[in-house]
Amino acid sequence: MLGLKLPTDPRWANIAEKNIDEILIDHAHCEQKAASTAISLIVSFPEYTELVTEMIALVKEEISHFKLVHDRLIAKGIPLGRDRKDEYVVQLVTFFPKGGSRTDQLVHRLLYAALIEARSCERFRLLSEHLEDAELAKFYRDLMVSEANHYTLFLNFARQYGNRVQVDEKWKKLLDYEALLMRNLGTKESIHG
Ligand SMILES: [Fe+2]
Ligand SMILES: [Fe+2]
């Protein structure tokens, strides 16, 4: 349903469980960045009223996710600490050429966001199925549902604002590229690593 071409290496869930504090820190940063992305879309594309309306709601939801994860860190006595580079995202967002029309730029950003949500959703599902801590597993199951909705939201906006046929073609190519990236990932104690 997420369209992903390559599933995460199943060993990743073990690595994540053994390093759950690192995962929570990285996850908190992912939620904070998801909220930032929504704000950034509002700043860059204010004339797209429906997008702005949905991004306002998304900022609230993602920042509430950030709070949930941050509260868990506080309870464990772990400071959030500085963000580290998300190599997955850094590589992913090089796929489409820079420039192009304003619509192209919007579509590309929406497709990147859709894919990051889809992969995050897959990772949360793995955590929800694998973690022995039942309460934490439930936490990830709930988040998985949210991220699946965000994936749909971004992909639908890309199809709505761009040329449907071209957008679907771009989405297919981006999924193929992401699968290539994923071959070298799934080995680190981070949400997308
Ligand atoms: Fe989120
Ligand atoms: Fe999200």
CSV table of C-alpha atoms and ligand atoms in Angstrom, one decimal:
chain,number,residue,atom,x,y,z
A,1,MET,CA,0.0,0.0,0.0
A,2,LEU,CA,3.0,2.3,0.6
A,3,GLY,CA,4.4,1.5,-2.8
A,4,LEU,CA,7.9,0.9,-1.4
A,5,LYS,CA,10.0,-1.2,-3.8
A,6,LEU,CA,12.4,-2.7,-1.2
A,7,PRO,CA,11.5,-3.7,2.3
A,8,THR,CA,13.9,-2.8,5.2
A,9,ASP,CA,16.4,-5.4,6.1
A,10,PRO,CA,14.7,-7.4,8.9
A,11,ARG,CA,17.9,-7.2,11.0
A,12,TRP,CA,17.3,-3.4,11.4
A,13,ALA,CA,14.5,-4.0,14.0
A,14,ASN,CA,17.0,-6.0,16.2
A,15,ILE,CA,19.6,-3.2,15.9
A,16,ALA,CA,16.9,-0.6,16.7
A,17,GLU,CA,15.7,-2.6,19.8
A,18,LYS,CA,19.2,-2.9,21.2
A,19,ASN,CA,19.8,0.8,20.7
A,20,ILE,CA,16.3,2.1,21.6
A,21,ASP,CA,17.6,5.3,23.3
A,22,GLU,CA,19.5,6.3,20.1
A,23,ILE,CA,16.3,5.5,18.1
A,24,LEU,CA,14.2,7.7,20.3
A,25,ILE,CA,16.6,10.6,20.0
A,26,ASP,CA,16.7,10.3,16.2
A,27,HIS,CA,13.0,9.8,16.1
A,28,ALA,CA,12.4,13.0,18.1
A,29,HIS,CA,14.4,14.9,15.5
A,30,CYS,CA,12.4,13.3,12.7
A,31,GLU,CA,9.2,14.5,14.1
A,32,GLN,CA,10.6,18.0,14.7
A,33,LYS,CA,11.8,18.0,11.1
A,34,ALA,CA,8.4,16.9,9.8
A,35,ALA,CA,6.8,19.9,11.5
A,36,SER,CA,9.5,22.2,10.0
A,37,THR,CA,8.9,20.8,6.5
A,38,ALA,CA,5.2,21.6,6.9
A,39,ILE,CA,6.0,25.2,7.9
A,40,SER,CA,8.5,25.5,5.1
A,41,LEU,CA,5.8,24.5,2.6
A,42,ILE,CA,3.5,27.2,4.0
A,43,VAL,CA,6.3,29.8,3.6
A,44,SER,CA,7.3,28.7,0.1
A,45,PHE,CA,3.8,28.1,-1.4
A,46,PRO,CA,1.3,30.4,0.4
A,47,GLU,CA,-1.0,30.8,-2.6
A,48,TYR,CA,-2.0,27.1,-2.4
A,49,THR,CA,-4.8,27.6,0.1
A,50,GLU,CA,-5.8,23.9,0.5
A,51,LEU,CA,-2.2,23.0,1.0
A,52,VAL,CA,-1.6,25.7,3.6
A,53,THR,CA,-4.8,24.6,5.5
A,54,GLU,CA,-3.6,21.0,5.6
A,55,MET,CA,-0.1,22.0,6.5
A,56,ILE,CA,-1.3,24.0,9.5
A,57,ALA,CA,-3.0,20.9,10.8
A,58,LEU,CA,0.1,18.8,10.0
A,59,VAL,CA,2.4,21.2,11.9
A,60,LYS,CA,0.3,20.7,15.0
A,61,GLU,CA,0.2,16.9,14.6
A,62,GLU,CA,3.9,16.5,14.0
A,63,ILE,CA,4.9,18.8,16.9
A,64,SER,CA,2.6,16.8,19.1
A,65,HIS,CA,4.5,13.7,18.0
A,66,PHE,CA,7.7,15.5,18.8
A,67,LYS,CA,6.4,16.2,22.3
A,68,LEU,CA,5.4,12.6,22.8
A,69,VAL,CA,8.9,11.3,21.9
A,70,HIS,CA,10.6,14.2,23.8
A,71,ASP,CA,8.5,13.4,26.9
A,72,ARG,CA,9.8,9.8,26.7
A,73,LEU,CA,13.4,11.1,26.6
A,74,ILE,CA,12.7,13.3,29.6
A,75,ALA,CA,11.3,10.3,31.5
A,76,LYS,CA,14.5,8.3,30.7
A,77,GLY,CA,16.7,11.2,31.7
A,78,ILE,CA,18.1,11.5,28.2
A,79,PRO,CA,18.7,15.0,26.8
A,80,LEU,CA,17.6,15.4,23.1
A,81,GLY,CA,21.1,16.6,22.0
A,82,ARG,CA,22.0,17.9,18.6
A,83,ASP,CA,20.5,16.6,15.4
A,84,ARG,CA,22.7,14.4,13.2
A,85,LYS,CA,22.6,14.3,9.5
A,86,ASP,CA,19.9,12.0,8.1
A,87,GLU,CA,22.0,10.4,5.3
A,88,TYR,CA,18.8,8.8,3.8
A,89,VAL,CA,17.1,12.2,3.4
A,90,VAL,CA,20.3,13.9,2.2
A,91,GLN,CA,20.6,11.4,-0.6
A,92,LEU,CA,16.9,11.2,-1.4
A,93,VAL,CA,16.5,14.9,-2.0
A,94,THR,CA,19.2,14.9,-4.7
A,95,PHE,CA,17.0,12.9,-7.1
A,96,PHE,CA,15.1,15.6,-8.9
A,97,PRO,CA,17.1,18.2,-10.8
A,98,LYS,CA,17.1,21.6,-9.0
A,99,GLY,CA,15.2,24.5,-10.6
A,100,GLY,CA,12.3,23.9,-13.0
A,101,SER,CA,8.9,25.6,-12.8
A,102,ARG,CA,7.4,26.6,-9.5
A,103,THR,CA,4.9,23.7,-9.9
A,104,ASP,CA,7.7,21.3,-10.5
A,105,GLN,CA,9.5,22.4,-7.3
A,106,LEU,CA,6.3,22.0,-5.3
A,107,VAL,CA,5.6,18.5,-6.8
A,108,HIS,CA,9.2,17.4,-6.0
A,109,ARG,CA,9.0,18.6,-2.4
A,110,LEU,CA,5.6,16.9,-2.0
A,111,LEU,CA,6.9,13.6,-3.5
A,112,TYR,CA,10.0,13.6,-1.2
A,113,ALA,CA,7.8,14.2,1.8
A,114,ALA,CA,5.4,11.4,0.7
A,115,LEU,CA,8.3,9.0,0.4
A,116,ILE,CA,9.9,10.0,3.8
A,117,GLU,CA,6.5,9.4,5.4
A,118,ALA,CA,6.1,6.1,3.7
A,119,ARG,CA,9.5,4.8,4.8
A,120,SER,CA,9.0,6.1,8.3
A,121,CYS,CA,5.6,4.3,8.4
A,122,GLU,CA,7.3,1.1,7.3
A,123,ARG,CA,10.0,1.5,10.0
A,124,PHE,CA,7.4,2.2,12.7
A,125,ARG,CA,5.5,-0.9,11.6
A,126,LEU,CA,8.6,-3.0,12.1
A,127,LEU,CA,9.1,-1.5,15.5
A,128,SER,CA,5.5,-2.1,16.5
A,129,GLU,CA,5.8,-5.8,15.4
A,130,HIS,CA,9.2,-6.4,16.9
A,131,LEU,CA,9.6,-4.6,20.1
A,132,GLU,CA,9.2,-6.7,23.3
A,133,ASP,CA,8.2,-3.6,25.2
A,134,ALA,CA,4.4,-3.9,24.6
A,135,GLU,CA,3.7,-0.3,25.5
A,136,LEU,CA,6.3,1.1,23.2
A,137,ALA,CA,5.2,-1.3,20.4
A,138,LYS,CA,1.7,0.2,20.8
A,139,PHE,CA,3.1,3.7,20.6
A,140,TYR,CA,4.8,2.9,17.3
A,141,ARG,CA,1.6,1.2,16.0
A,142,ASP,CA,-0.4,4.4,16.6
A,143,LEU,CA,2.3,6.6,14.9
A,144,MET,CA,2.5,4.2,12.0
A,145,VAL,CA,-1.2,5.0,11.2
A,146,SER,CA,-0.5,8.7,11.3
A,147,GLU,CA,2.4,8.5,9.0
A,148,ALA,CA,0.4,6.4,6.5
A,149,ASN,CA,-2.1,9.2,6.4
A,150,HIS,CA,0.6,11.8,5.8
A,151,TYR,CA,2.0,9.7,3.0
A,152,THR,CA,-1.4,9.8,1.3
A,153,LEU,CA,-1.8,13.5,2.0
A,154,PHE,CA,1.5,14.5,0.3
A,155,LEU,CA,1.1,12.1,-2.7
A,156,ASN,CA,-2.5,13.3,-3.3
A,157,PHE,CA,-1.4,17.0,-3.2
A,158,ALA,CA,1.4,16.2,-5.7
A,159,ARG,CA,-1.2,14.6,-8.1
A,160,GLN,CA,-3.6,17.4,-7.6
A,161,TYR,CA,-1.2,20.3,-8.2
A,162,GLY,CA,1.0,18.6,-10.9
A,163,ASN,CA,0.2,16.9,-14.2
A,164,ARG,CA,-1.2,13.6,-13.0
A,165,VAL,CA,0.6,11.4,-15.6
A,166,GLN,CA,3.9,13.2,-15.1
A,167,VAL,CA,3.6,13.0,-11.3
A,168,ASP,CA,2.9,9.3,-11.4
A,169,GLU,CA,5.9,8.8,-13.7
A,170,LYS,CA,8.1,10.8,-11.3
A,171,TRP,CA,6.8,9.0,-8.3
A,172,LYS,CA,7.6,5.6,-9.9
A,173,LYS,CA,11.2,6.7,-10.7
A,174,LEU,CA,11.7,8.1,-7.2
A,175,LEU,CA,10.5,4.8,-5.7
A,176,ASP,CA,13.1,3.0,-7.8
A,177,TYR,CA,15.8,5.4,-6.7
A,178,GLU,CA,14.8,5.0,-3.1
A,179,ALA,CA,15.0,1.2,-3.4
A,180,LEU,CA,18.6,1.6,-4.5
A,181,LEU,CA,19.4,3.8,-1.5
A,182,MET,CA,17.7,1.3,0.8
A,183,ARG,CA,20.0,-1.5,-0.3
A,184,ASN,CA,22.8,0.2,1.6
A,185,LEU,CA,20.6,1.1,4.6
A,186,GLY,CA,18.8,-0.8,7.3
A,187,THR,CA,22.0,-1.3,9.4
A,188,LYS,CA,22.1,1.7,11.6
A,189,GLU,CA,20.5,2.7,14.9
A,190,SER,CA,18.4,5.5,13.4
A,191,ILE,CA,14.9,5.7,12.0
A,192,HIS,CA,16.1,5.9,8.3
A,193,GLY,CA,19.6,4.5,8.8
B,1,FE,FE,4.9,12.3,12.8
B,2,FE,FE,4.4,12.5,9.4
